[in-house]
Amino acid sequence: MNRQDNRVDDYRLCFVGDSFVHGTGDPRGLGWVGQVIAHAHHTGWQVTAYNLGVRGDTSREVLARWKHECLPRFPGETQHYVVFSFGVNDVIIENDTPRISTIESRENFQRLLETTQSQCHALVIGPPPVEDTMHNAHIQDLSEMYGQIAAARHVPYLSVVESLLNNTIWMKEVSLYDGAHPSSEGYLQLAELILGWTEWPFHTA
């Protein structure tokens, strides 16, 4: 997209996912969502954004609620997008098993993309890493699976787990807060990955 050609358009975005979408841990209340939207406004885009992150949500809850929460926020004359990001809670181990099985997580993600593509533009930001090494191994496997499914359906997918595992700011802030969520500077690292992604609707060089 060319920013100068599209800056007068009205874009509506719903960000749907878990606590990382919500921005848990950021004392400024921005998280990565607030930071990427602030950048869009700063660079001249007319964007209305809705943060629909819910702490603890898995793919099951996201699939169940996205349509009811997003579609009423999309007037017909606007260009509208749903940006999904979730998965960390799917692979939390409870009683020796993941909270959501791999089979269900795959089916939920496939169904989510099917239903979204018939309604609006969809983009997916992969799940980020946490402090726990074993949990991160499951997150990496899940992110790879989601990426393959998204590619098959031609849905833009940004995997962030590897980049953030190697990002000292993200990992340090996760460790200092609660073992899962970063603070403001950590979320900035994730925001910068998204802003540098060529599939991002408001990407600038």
PDB file of C-alpha atoms in Angstrom:
ATOM      1  CA  MET A   1       0.000   0.000   0.000  1.00  0.00           C
ATOM      2  CA  ASN A   2       1.060   3.553  -0.640  1.00  0.00           C
ATOM      3  CA  ARG A   3       0.428   5.684   2.420  1.00  0.00           C
ATOM      4  CA  GLN A   4      -0.006   8.899   0.472  1.00  0.00           C
ATOM      5  CA  ASP A   5      -2.658   7.334  -1.760  1.00  0.00           C
ATOM      6  CA  ASN A   6      -4.634   5.798   1.105  1.00  0.00           C
ATOM      7  CA  ARG A   7      -4.356   8.227   3.999  1.00  0.00           C
ATOM      8  CA  VAL A   8      -7.874   9.637   3.484  1.00  0.00           C
ATOM      9  CA  ASP A   9      -9.486   6.215   3.800  1.00  0.00           C
ATOM     10  CA  ASP A  10     -11.242   5.047   6.956  1.00  0.00           C
ATOM     11  CA  TYR A  11      -9.779   1.873   8.392  1.00  0.00           C
ATOM     12  CA  ARG A  12     -11.367  -0.140  11.193  1.00  0.00           C
ATOM     13  CA  LEU A  13      -9.305  -2.755  13.005  1.00  0.00           C
ATOM     14  CA  CYS A  14     -10.270  -5.232  15.689  1.00  0.00           C
ATOM     15  CA  PHE A  15      -7.431  -6.839  17.593  1.00  0.00           C
ATOM     16  CA  VAL A  16      -8.689 -10.142  18.991  1.00  0.00           C
ATOM     17  CA  GLY A  17      -6.729 -12.430  21.260  1.00  0.00           C
ATOM     18  CA  ASP A  18      -5.311 -12.927  24.712  1.00  0.00           C
ATOM     19  CA  SER A  19      -3.445 -10.967  27.393  1.00  0.00           C
ATOM     20  CA  PHE A  20      -0.621 -10.074  25.002  1.00  0.00           C
ATOM     21  CA  VAL A  21      -3.160  -8.297  22.809  1.00  0.00           C
ATOM     22  CA  HIS A  22      -4.620  -6.669  25.903  1.00  0.00           C
ATOM     23  CA  GLY A  23      -1.146  -5.401  26.809  1.00  0.00           C
ATOM     24  CA  THR A  24      -0.963  -6.922  30.264  1.00  0.00           C
ATOM     25  CA  GLY A  25       2.147  -5.746  32.093  1.00  0.00           C
ATOM     26  CA  ASP A  26       2.493  -2.393  30.313  1.00  0.00           C
ATOM     27  CA  PRO A  27       2.141   0.397  32.912  1.00  0.00           C
ATOM     28  CA  ARG A  28       1.338   2.845  30.118  1.00  0.00           C
ATOM     29  CA  GLY A  29      -1.625   0.741  29.027  1.00  0.00           C
ATOM     30  CA  LEU A  30      -0.504   0.639  25.394  1.00  0.00           C
ATOM     31  CA  GLY A  31       0.930  -2.815  24.771  1.00  0.00           C
ATOM     32  CA  TRP A  32       1.955  -3.543  21.200  1.00  0.00           C
ATOM     33  CA  VAL A  33      -1.519  -2.756  19.892  1.00  0.00           C
ATOM     34  CA  GLY A  34      -1.505   0.797  21.207  1.00  0.00           C
ATOM     35  CA  GLN A  35       1.979   1.371  19.872  1.00  0.00           C
ATOM     36  CA  VAL A  36       1.285   0.203  16.317  1.00  0.00           C
ATOM     37  CA  ILE A  37      -1.925   2.245  16.195  1.00  0.00           C
ATOM     38  CA  ALA A  38      -0.129   5.333  17.519  1.00  0.00           C
ATOM     39  CA  HIS A  39       2.401   4.883  14.714  1.00  0.00           C
ATOM     40  CA  ALA A  40      -0.381   4.603  12.118  1.00  0.00           C
ATOM     41  CA  HIS A  41      -1.914   7.885  13.315  1.00  0.00           C
ATOM     42  CA  HIS A  42       1.489   9.556  13.401  1.00  0.00           C
ATOM     43  CA  THR A  43       2.149   8.587   9.783  1.00  0.00           C
ATOM     44  CA  GLY A  44      -1.174   9.919   8.539  1.00  0.00           C
ATOM     45  CA  TRP A  45      -3.569   6.986   8.474  1.00  0.00           C
ATOM     46  CA  GLN A  46      -7.174   7.338   9.586  1.00  0.00           C
ATOM     47  CA  VAL A  47      -7.559   4.310  11.813  1.00  0.00           C
ATOM     48  CA  THR A  48     -10.185   3.327  14.365  1.00  0.00           C
ATOM     49  CA  ALA A  49      -8.921   0.464  16.513  1.00  0.00           C
ATOM     50  CA  TYR A  50     -10.641  -1.787  19.020  1.00  0.00           C
ATOM     51  CA  ASN A  51      -8.571  -3.789  21.475  1.00  0.00           C
ATOM     52  CA  LEU A  52     -10.496  -6.986  22.170  1.00  0.00           C
ATOM     53  CA  GLY A  53      -7.802  -8.861  24.045  1.00  0.00           C
ATOM     54  CA  VAL A  54      -9.036 -11.018  26.933  1.00  0.00           C
ATOM     55  CA  ARG A  55      -6.675 -12.458  29.533  1.00  0.00           C
ATOM     56  CA  GLY A  56      -6.626 -16.240  29.532  1.00  0.00           C
ATOM     57  CA  ASP A  57      -8.309 -16.672  26.155  1.00  0.00           C
ATOM     58  CA  THR A  58      -7.463 -19.710  24.065  1.00  0.00           C
ATOM     59  CA  SER A  59      -8.261 -20.403  20.431  1.00  0.00           C
ATOM     60  CA  ARG A  60     -11.591 -21.807  21.629  1.00  0.00           C
ATOM     61  CA  GLU A  61     -12.766 -18.528  23.154  1.00  0.00           C
ATOM     62  CA  VAL A  62     -11.440 -16.433  20.274  1.00  0.00           C
ATOM     63  CA  LEU A  63     -13.323 -18.563  17.742  1.00  0.00           C
ATOM     64  CA  ALA A  64     -16.513 -18.318  19.781  1.00  0.00           C
ATOM     65  CA  ARG A  65     -16.555 -14.543  20.193  1.00  0.00           C
ATOM     66  CA  TRP A  66     -14.745 -12.798  17.348  1.00  0.00           C
ATOM     67  CA  LYS A  67     -17.700 -12.418  14.988  1.00  0.00           C
ATOM     68  CA  HIS A  68     -20.113 -11.071  17.610  1.00  0.00           C
ATOM     69  CA  GLU A  69     -17.564  -8.533  18.811  1.00  0.00           C
ATOM     70  CA  CYS A  70     -16.053  -7.435  15.503  1.00  0.00           C
ATOM     71  CA  LEU A  71     -18.777  -7.279  12.877  1.00  0.00           C
ATOM     72  CA  PRO A  72     -20.858  -4.614  14.685  1.00  0.00           C
ATOM     73  CA  ARG A  73     -17.733  -2.427  14.659  1.00  0.00           C
ATOM     74  CA  PHE A  74     -17.365  -2.584  10.863  1.00  0.00           C
ATOM     75  CA  PRO A  75     -19.536  -0.065   8.995  1.00  0.00           C
ATOM     76  CA  GLY A  76     -20.018  -0.990   5.366  1.00  0.00           C
ATOM     77  CA  GLU A  77     -18.098   1.956   3.934  1.00  0.00           C
ATOM     78  CA  THR A  78     -14.852   1.251   5.803  1.00  0.00           C
ATOM     79  CA  GLN A  79     -11.875  -0.968   5.066  1.00  0.00           C
ATOM     80  CA  HIS A  80     -11.872  -3.437   7.914  1.00  0.00           C
ATOM     81  CA  TYR A  81      -9.384  -5.902   9.327  1.00  0.00           C
ATOM     82  CA  VAL A  82      -9.275  -8.424  12.146  1.00  0.00           C
ATOM     83  CA  VAL A  83      -5.831  -8.955  13.631  1.00  0.00           C
ATOM     84  CA  PHE A  84      -5.651 -12.185  15.622  1.00  0.00           C
ATOM     85  CA  SER A  85      -2.980 -13.124  18.127  1.00  0.00           C
ATOM     86  CA  PHE A  86      -3.265 -16.014  20.577  1.00  0.00           C
ATOM     87  CA  GLY A  87      -1.906 -19.468  21.324  1.00  0.00           C
ATOM     88  CA  VAL A  88       0.189 -19.161  24.479  1.00  0.00           C
ATOM     89  CA  ASN A  89      -2.772 -20.265  26.609  1.00  0.00           C
ATOM     90  CA  ASP A  90      -3.581 -23.195  24.317  1.00  0.00           C
ATOM     91  CA  VAL A  91      -0.315 -24.912  25.203  1.00  0.00           C
ATOM     92  CA  ILE A  92      -0.251 -24.253  28.944  1.00  0.00           C
ATOM     93  CA  ILE A  93       0.157 -27.657  30.627  1.00  0.00           C
ATOM     94  CA  GLU A  94      -2.529 -28.517  33.162  1.00  0.00           C
ATOM     95  CA  ASN A  95      -2.648 -31.960  34.763  1.00  0.00           C
ATOM     96  CA  ASP A  96       0.062 -33.164  32.371  1.00  0.00           C
ATOM     97  CA  THR A  97      -1.876 -32.172  29.229  1.00  0.00           C
ATOM     98  CA  PRO A  98      -2.211 -28.966  27.203  1.00  0.00           C
ATOM     99  CA  ARG A  99      -5.205 -26.795  28.013  1.00  0.00           C
ATOM    100  CA  ILE A 100      -6.273 -27.187  24.367  1.00  0.00           C
ATOM    101  CA  SER A 101      -5.248 -30.284  22.439  1.00  0.00           C
ATOM    102  CA  THR A 102      -3.203 -29.901  19.283  1.00  0.00           C
ATOM    103  CA  ILE A 103      -6.083 -31.320  17.247  1.00  0.00           C
ATOM    104  CA  GLU A 104      -8.589 -28.850  18.651  1.00  0.00           C
ATOM    105  CA  SER A 105      -6.184 -25.944  18.357  1.00  0.00           C
ATOM    106  CA  ARG A 106      -5.642 -26.779  14.686  1.00  0.00           C
ATOM    107  CA  GLU A 107      -9.366 -27.104  14.046  1.00  0.00           C
ATOM    108  CA  ASN A 108     -10.140 -23.867  15.876  1.00  0.00           C
ATOM    109  CA  PHE A 109      -7.548 -21.975  13.853  1.00  0.00           C
ATOM    110  CA  GLN A 110      -8.716 -23.417  10.549  1.00  0.00           C
ATOM    111  CA  ARG A 111     -12.334 -22.594  11.327  1.00  0.00           C
ATOM    112  CA  LEU A 112     -11.375 -19.114  12.468  1.00  0.00           C
ATOM    113  CA  LEU A 113      -9.677 -18.309   9.179  1.00  0.00           C
ATOM    114  CA  GLU A 114     -12.542 -19.800   7.178  1.00  0.00           C
ATOM    115  CA  THR A 115     -15.165 -17.684   8.896  1.00  0.00           C
ATOM    116  CA  THR A 116     -13.056 -14.535   8.916  1.00  0.00           C
ATOM    117  CA  GLN A 117     -12.089 -14.579   5.247  1.00  0.00           C
ATOM    118  CA  SER A 118     -15.742 -14.524   4.210  1.00  0.00           C
ATOM    119  CA  GLN A 119     -16.324 -11.355   6.251  1.00  0.00           C
ATOM    120  CA  CYS A 120     -13.197  -9.186   6.231  1.00  0.00           C
ATOM    121  CA  HIS A 121      -9.416  -9.044   5.895  1.00  0.00           C
ATOM    122  CA  ALA A 122      -7.557 -11.205   8.411  1.00  0.00           C
ATOM    123  CA  LEU A 123      -3.989 -11.041   9.673  1.00  0.00           C
ATOM    124  CA  VAL A 124      -2.350 -13.176  12.356  1.00  0.00           C
ATOM    125  CA  ILE A 125       0.477 -12.349  14.742  1.00  0.00           C
ATOM    126  CA  GLY A 126       1.961 -15.538  16.151  1.00  0.00           C
ATOM    127  CA  PRO A 127       2.230 -16.244  19.890  1.00  0.00           C
ATOM    128  CA  PRO A 128       5.261 -14.745  21.671  1.00  0.00           C
ATOM    129  CA  PRO A 129       7.660 -16.568  24.015  1.00  0.00           C
ATOM    130  CA  VAL A 130       7.517 -16.638  27.814  1.00  0.00           C
ATOM    131  CA  GLU A 131      10.165 -17.420  30.427  1.00  0.00           C
ATOM    132  CA  ASP A 132       9.582 -21.180  30.652  1.00  0.00           C
ATOM    133  CA  THR A 133      11.727 -23.226  28.245  1.00  0.00           C
ATOM    134  CA  MET A 134       9.314 -26.156  27.897  1.00  0.00           C
ATOM    135  CA  HIS A 135       6.358 -23.851  27.361  1.00  0.00           C
ATOM    136  CA  ASN A 136       8.336 -22.062  24.657  1.00  0.00           C
ATOM    137  CA  ALA A 137       8.978 -25.342  22.847  1.00  0.00           C
ATOM    138  CA  HIS A 138       5.217 -25.888  22.650  1.00  0.00           C
ATOM    139  CA  ILE A 139       4.675 -22.271  21.554  1.00  0.00           C
ATOM    140  CA  GLN A 140       7.204 -22.736  18.746  1.00  0.00           C
ATOM    141  CA  ASP A 141       5.472 -25.904  17.542  1.00  0.00           C
ATOM    142  CA  LEU A 142       2.072 -24.212  17.664  1.00  0.00           C
ATOM    143  CA  SER A 143       3.335 -21.142  15.829  1.00  0.00           C
ATOM    144  CA  GLU A 144       4.791 -23.312  13.074  1.00  0.00           C
ATOM    145  CA  MET A 145       1.488 -25.158  12.700  1.00  0.00           C
ATOM    146  CA  TYR A 146      -0.488 -21.918  12.593  1.00  0.00           C
ATOM    147  CA  GLY A 147       1.900 -20.505  10.023  1.00  0.00           C
ATOM    148  CA  GLN A 148       1.422 -23.499   7.733  1.00  0.00           C
ATOM    149  CA  ILE A 149      -2.360 -23.282   7.996  1.00  0.00           C
ATOM    150  CA  ALA A 150      -2.338 -19.545   7.330  1.00  0.00           C
ATOM    151  CA  ALA A 151      -0.053 -19.974   4.311  1.00  0.00           C
ATOM    152  CA  ALA A 152      -2.375 -22.591   2.830  1.00  0.00           C
ATOM    153  CA  ARG A 153      -5.251 -20.106   3.066  1.00  0.00           C
ATOM    154  CA  HIS A 154      -3.140 -17.138   1.907  1.00  0.00           C
ATOM    155  CA  VAL A 155      -3.626 -15.314   5.201  1.00  0.00           C
ATOM    156  CA  PRO A 156      -0.695 -13.107   6.261  1.00  0.00           C
ATOM    157  CA  TYR A 157       1.038 -14.625   9.289  1.00  0.00           C
ATOM    158  CA  LEU A 158       3.906 -13.133  11.276  1.00  0.00           C
ATOM    159  CA  SER A 159       5.858 -15.556  13.450  1.00  0.00           C
ATOM    160  CA  VAL A 160       7.488 -13.664  16.324  1.00  0.00           C
ATOM    161  CA  VAL A 161       8.552 -16.366  18.754  1.00  0.00           C
ATOM    162  CA  GLU A 162      12.091 -16.866  17.431  1.00  0.00           C
ATOM    163  CA  SER A 163      12.857 -13.153  17.135  1.00  0.00           C
ATOM    164  CA  LEU A 164      11.625 -12.421  20.649  1.00  0.00           C
ATOM    165  CA  LEU A 165      13.416 -15.413  22.164  1.00  0.00           C
ATOM    166  CA  ASN A 166      16.604 -13.753  20.941  1.00  0.00           C
ATOM    167  CA  ASN A 167      15.524 -10.287  22.061  1.00  0.00           C
ATOM    168  CA  THR A 168      17.177  -9.450  25.388  1.00  0.00           C
ATOM    169  CA  ILE A 169      14.737  -6.632  26.184  1.00  0.00           C
ATOM    170  CA  TRP A 170      11.648  -8.819  25.737  1.00  0.00           C
ATOM    171  CA  MET A 171      13.052 -11.744  27.696  1.00  0.00           C
ATOM    172  CA  LYS A 172      14.426  -9.577  30.505  1.00  0.00           C
ATOM    173  CA  GLU A 173      11.138  -7.744  31.009  1.00  0.00           C
ATOM    174  CA  VAL A 174       9.173 -11.018  30.913  1.00  0.00           C
ATOM    175  CA  SER A 175      11.448 -12.355  33.656  1.00  0.00           C
ATOM    176  CA  LEU A 176      11.102  -9.234  35.778  1.00  0.00           C
ATOM    177  CA  TYR A 177       7.300  -9.047  35.580  1.00  0.00           C
ATOM    178  CA  ASP A 178       5.455 -12.364  35.832  1.00  0.00           C
ATOM    179  CA  GLY A 179       7.333 -14.817  33.628  1.00  0.00           C
ATOM    180  CA  ALA A 180       5.001 -14.241  30.685  1.00  0.00           C
ATOM    181  CA  HIS A 181       4.345 -10.561  29.990  1.00  0.00           C
ATOM    182  CA  PRO A 182       6.793  -7.740  29.320  1.00  0.00           C
ATOM    183  CA  SER A 183       6.564  -4.068  30.188  1.00  0.00           C
ATOM    184  CA  SER A 184       6.469  -1.097  27.803  1.00  0.00           C
ATOM    185  CA  GLU A 185       9.860  -1.585  26.178  1.00  0.00           C
ATOM    186  CA  GLY A 186       9.243  -5.260  25.615  1.00  0.00           C
ATOM    187  CA  TYR A 187       5.970  -4.543  23.851  1.00  0.00           C
ATOM    188  CA  LEU A 188       7.831  -1.970  21.760  1.00  0.00           C
ATOM    189  CA  GLN A 189      10.092  -4.764  20.488  1.00  0.00           C
ATOM    190  CA  LEU A 190       7.032  -6.683  19.304  1.00  0.00           C
ATOM    191  CA  ALA A 191       5.464  -3.541  17.828  1.00  0.00           C
ATOM    192  CA  GLU A 192       8.607  -2.901  15.805  1.00  0.00           C
ATOM    193  CA  LEU A 193       8.499  -6.417  14.356  1.00  0.00           C
ATOM    194  CA  ILE A 194       4.938  -5.768  13.220  1.00  0.00           C
ATOM    195  CA  LEU A 195       5.686  -2.307  11.837  1.00  0.00           C
ATOM    196  CA  GLY A 196       8.561  -3.764   9.810  1.00  0.00           C
ATOM    197  CA  TRP A 197       6.373  -6.532   8.376  1.00  0.00           C
ATOM    198  CA  THR A 198       5.573  -5.864   4.723  1.00  0.00           C
ATOM    199  CA  GLU A 199       2.125  -7.457   5.090  1.00  0.00           C
ATOM    200  CA  TRP A 200       1.142  -4.933   7.772  1.00  0.00           C
ATOM    201  CA  PRO A 201      -1.531  -2.648   6.210  1.00  0.00           C
ATOM    202  CA  PHE A 202       0.244   0.486   7.447  1.00  0.00           C
ATOM    203  CA  HIS A 203       3.777  -0.638   6.750  1.00  0.00           C
ATOM    204  CA  THR A 204       6.304   2.076   6.049  1.00  0.00           C
ATOM    205  CA  ALA A 205       9.856   1.528   4.888  1.00  0.00           C
TER     206      ALA A 205
END
